Amino acid sequence: MISFRDYLSENYKNFIGTPSIPQREKWADQAWEVLQKSYAPIGGIKGSGFENKEAMIKDIPFWKLYVKNDKVVAAAFYKDKGGRKSVAIATDGSDLGKKIVGEIFKASLGVSYGEKSGPALATMMKSVPWDELKNFLMTPEQVKKITGENAIPVSKYGVENLDAKDRFTHDKFPQLKPYFYVRELGGGMHLKVSMGTPNLPIISR
């Protein structure tokens, strides 16, 4: 008898490396649509590789899509940067999409790492028990060493310098204060926290 978890697994599509470009081209329109929908509340998706669909196909080497009835319900995207780094995650806004994102977050901690902020951080905090999640948190110093990015601890940047949304997130999760940092993204300074397992590269197969 097939379990619900097995049923979920059957709907995942993993596109890894150059050989998967034809598949990425096939699903690019839908993947791009859910990304735009998910990131619209924060001014759109930022970062290298997401300038347009063509860049996403060419420059984002690992896509994980959850598809039901030929429709993309949820999507996660990864780059090779100090290991398999999660660079974007999105849903179609449905209850199933939100459930799948929670599943992806839980499963990803041991095989990839990435930054979280805003709603994605809230979903992670809700999906993974703190006693488990705390083992995967990365300090700003670790982030700098792994990525080379200028991760400025909030303790140095100043809570008072955060914008209203970031200050709300910072105050909502006091247990994350040692791990919060800000970095420049899209011309502004944004609050982030990194978690997961670095130094595990994407394997093309």
XYZ file of C-alpha atoms in Angstrom:
205
model
C 0.000 0.000 0.000
C 1.479 3.356 -1.029
C 1.989 5.822 1.831
C 1.222 9.536 1.654
C 4.960 10.262 1.817
C 5.601 7.906 -1.113
C 2.795 9.632 -2.992
C 4.447 12.985 -2.404
C 7.801 11.632 -3.590
C 6.329 10.456 -6.892
C 5.429 14.025 -7.754
C 8.944 15.479 -7.384
C 11.036 16.309 -10.438
C 14.775 16.893 -9.936
C 16.629 18.624 -12.778
C 20.382 18.579 -12.159
C 23.209 19.914 -14.300
C 23.579 20.556 -18.017
C 21.833 17.333 -19.150
C 18.585 18.600 -17.615
C 18.419 21.873 -19.583
C 15.689 20.545 -21.963
C 13.521 19.663 -18.953
C 14.203 23.041 -17.349
C 13.156 24.736 -20.602
C 9.909 22.735 -20.596
C 8.961 23.785 -17.066
C 10.497 27.277 -17.036
C 7.269 29.207 -17.632
C 5.497 27.622 -14.685
C 8.554 27.752 -12.433
C 9.024 31.430 -13.243
C 5.352 32.137 -12.547
C 5.390 30.641 -9.048
C 8.629 32.485 -8.273
C 7.134 35.812 -9.305
C 4.017 35.153 -7.238
C 5.955 34.112 -4.148
C 8.468 36.970 -4.210
C 6.072 39.771 -5.227
C 5.350 40.778 -1.584
C 9.051 41.590 -1.042
C 9.556 43.462 -4.297
C 10.395 40.519 -6.553
C 13.123 37.917 -6.594
C 16.667 39.248 -6.428
C 20.044 37.692 -7.005
C 22.187 36.369 -9.794
C 20.478 33.854 -12.058
C 16.978 35.234 -11.665
C 17.158 38.238 -13.970
C 14.823 36.443 -16.398
C 13.723 32.939 -17.422
C 16.663 32.467 -19.777
C 19.170 33.241 -16.995
C 17.339 30.905 -14.629
C 17.552 28.041 -17.137
C 21.221 28.663 -17.845
C 22.623 29.661 -14.450
C 20.637 27.732 -11.814
C 21.977 24.153 -12.023
C 19.556 22.319 -9.732
C 15.766 22.626 -9.766
C 13.445 20.617 -7.523
C 9.828 20.917 -8.644
C 6.730 19.405 -7.107
C 4.176 18.832 -9.860
C 0.549 17.744 -9.555
C -1.690 17.311 -12.602
C 1.028 18.867 -14.777
C 1.043 22.010 -12.640
C 3.996 23.275 -10.596
C 2.826 23.506 -7.000
C 6.195 24.202 -5.348
C 9.759 24.762 -6.495
C 13.226 24.974 -4.951
C 16.410 26.130 -6.664
C 20.060 25.494 -5.760
C 23.533 26.670 -6.756
C 26.991 25.289 -6.056
C 28.503 27.802 -3.625
C 30.335 26.298 -0.703
C 28.152 23.268 -1.303
C 24.552 22.916 -2.405
C 23.107 26.320 -1.558
C 19.371 26.962 -1.644
C 18.852 30.240 -3.491
C 15.058 30.384 -3.948
C 11.899 28.556 -2.977
C 8.351 29.219 -4.115
C 4.785 27.892 -4.125
C 1.576 28.480 -6.014
C 0.027 29.728 -2.770
C -2.104 26.617 -2.208
C -2.303 24.670 1.051
C -0.572 21.760 -0.688
C 2.205 24.068 -1.886
C 2.805 25.310 1.648
C 2.880 21.723 2.931
C 5.420 20.740 0.282
C 7.665 23.686 1.140
C 7.668 22.514 4.742
C 8.624 19.007 3.565
C 11.444 20.416 1.418
C 12.732 22.555 4.283
C 12.883 19.600 6.666
C 14.527 17.287 4.126
C 17.044 19.881 2.958
C 18.811 20.596 6.246
C 21.089 17.555 6.040
C 21.986 17.883 2.346
C 22.099 21.618 1.601
C 22.230 25.011 3.247
C 20.721 28.383 2.585
C 19.546 31.750 3.822
C 16.101 32.266 5.281
C 14.184 35.441 6.037
C 10.612 36.702 6.250
C 7.862 34.145 5.498
C 10.368 31.422 4.531
C 12.043 31.711 7.923
C 8.671 31.570 9.669
C 7.811 28.405 7.702
C 11.121 26.793 8.664
C 10.634 27.648 12.335
C 7.150 26.134 12.195
C 8.170 23.022 10.235
C 11.230 21.898 12.201
C 11.367 21.493 15.998
C 13.819 23.896 17.624
C 15.833 21.104 19.265
C 16.564 19.769 15.771
C 16.884 23.057 13.914
C 19.397 24.599 16.312
C 21.972 21.970 15.275
C 21.970 23.332 11.707
C 22.250 27.076 12.384
C 25.297 28.928 11.035
C 26.942 31.959 12.630
C 27.705 35.057 10.527
C 31.390 34.155 10.766
C 30.715 30.718 9.264
C 28.673 32.292 6.472
C 31.537 34.665 5.612
C 34.026 31.804 5.502
C 31.879 29.544 3.353
C 30.380 32.045 0.913
C 32.783 34.998 0.974
C 29.792 37.287 1.453
C 29.951 40.219 3.843
C 27.589 38.921 6.509
C 27.404 41.644 9.164
C 26.129 40.453 12.554
C 23.059 42.403 13.638
C 24.820 43.051 16.935
C 27.319 45.156 14.959
C 24.923 46.593 12.387
C 22.390 47.696 14.996
C 18.804 46.547 15.415
C 17.708 50.170 15.113
C 19.061 50.233 11.548
C 16.840 47.377 10.368
C 13.747 48.247 8.372
C 10.353 47.634 9.966
C 9.800 44.153 8.461
C 13.266 42.930 9.389
C 12.957 44.353 12.906
C 9.677 42.466 13.302
C 11.376 39.205 12.241
C 14.341 39.869 14.512
C 12.091 40.441 17.520
C 9.793 37.519 16.703
C 12.593 34.939 16.953
C 14.843 35.958 19.868
C 16.484 32.511 19.892
C 18.039 33.369 16.509
C 19.757 36.577 17.629
C 23.291 35.054 17.650
C 22.772 33.913 14.054
C 21.079 36.932 12.450
C 23.106 39.038 10.038
C 22.521 41.580 7.298
C 24.022 41.718 3.847
C 23.590 43.796 0.714
C 21.099 42.418 -1.778
C 19.467 44.269 -4.633
C 20.820 47.611 -3.474
C 19.601 47.324 0.138
C 20.630 45.708 3.411
C 18.519 42.688 4.337
C 18.197 40.526 7.451
C 19.139 36.864 6.955
C 19.953 33.700 8.858
C 21.714 30.701 7.303
C 21.120 27.079 8.211
C 21.733 23.598 6.897
C 24.777 21.568 5.884
C 27.425 23.256 3.700
C 30.213 21.708 1.637
C 28.053 19.039 -0.009
C 28.238 19.840 -3.736
C 25.551 19.301 -6.311
C 26.240 15.990 -8.015
C 25.320 15.875 -11.698
C 23.946 12.571 -12.842
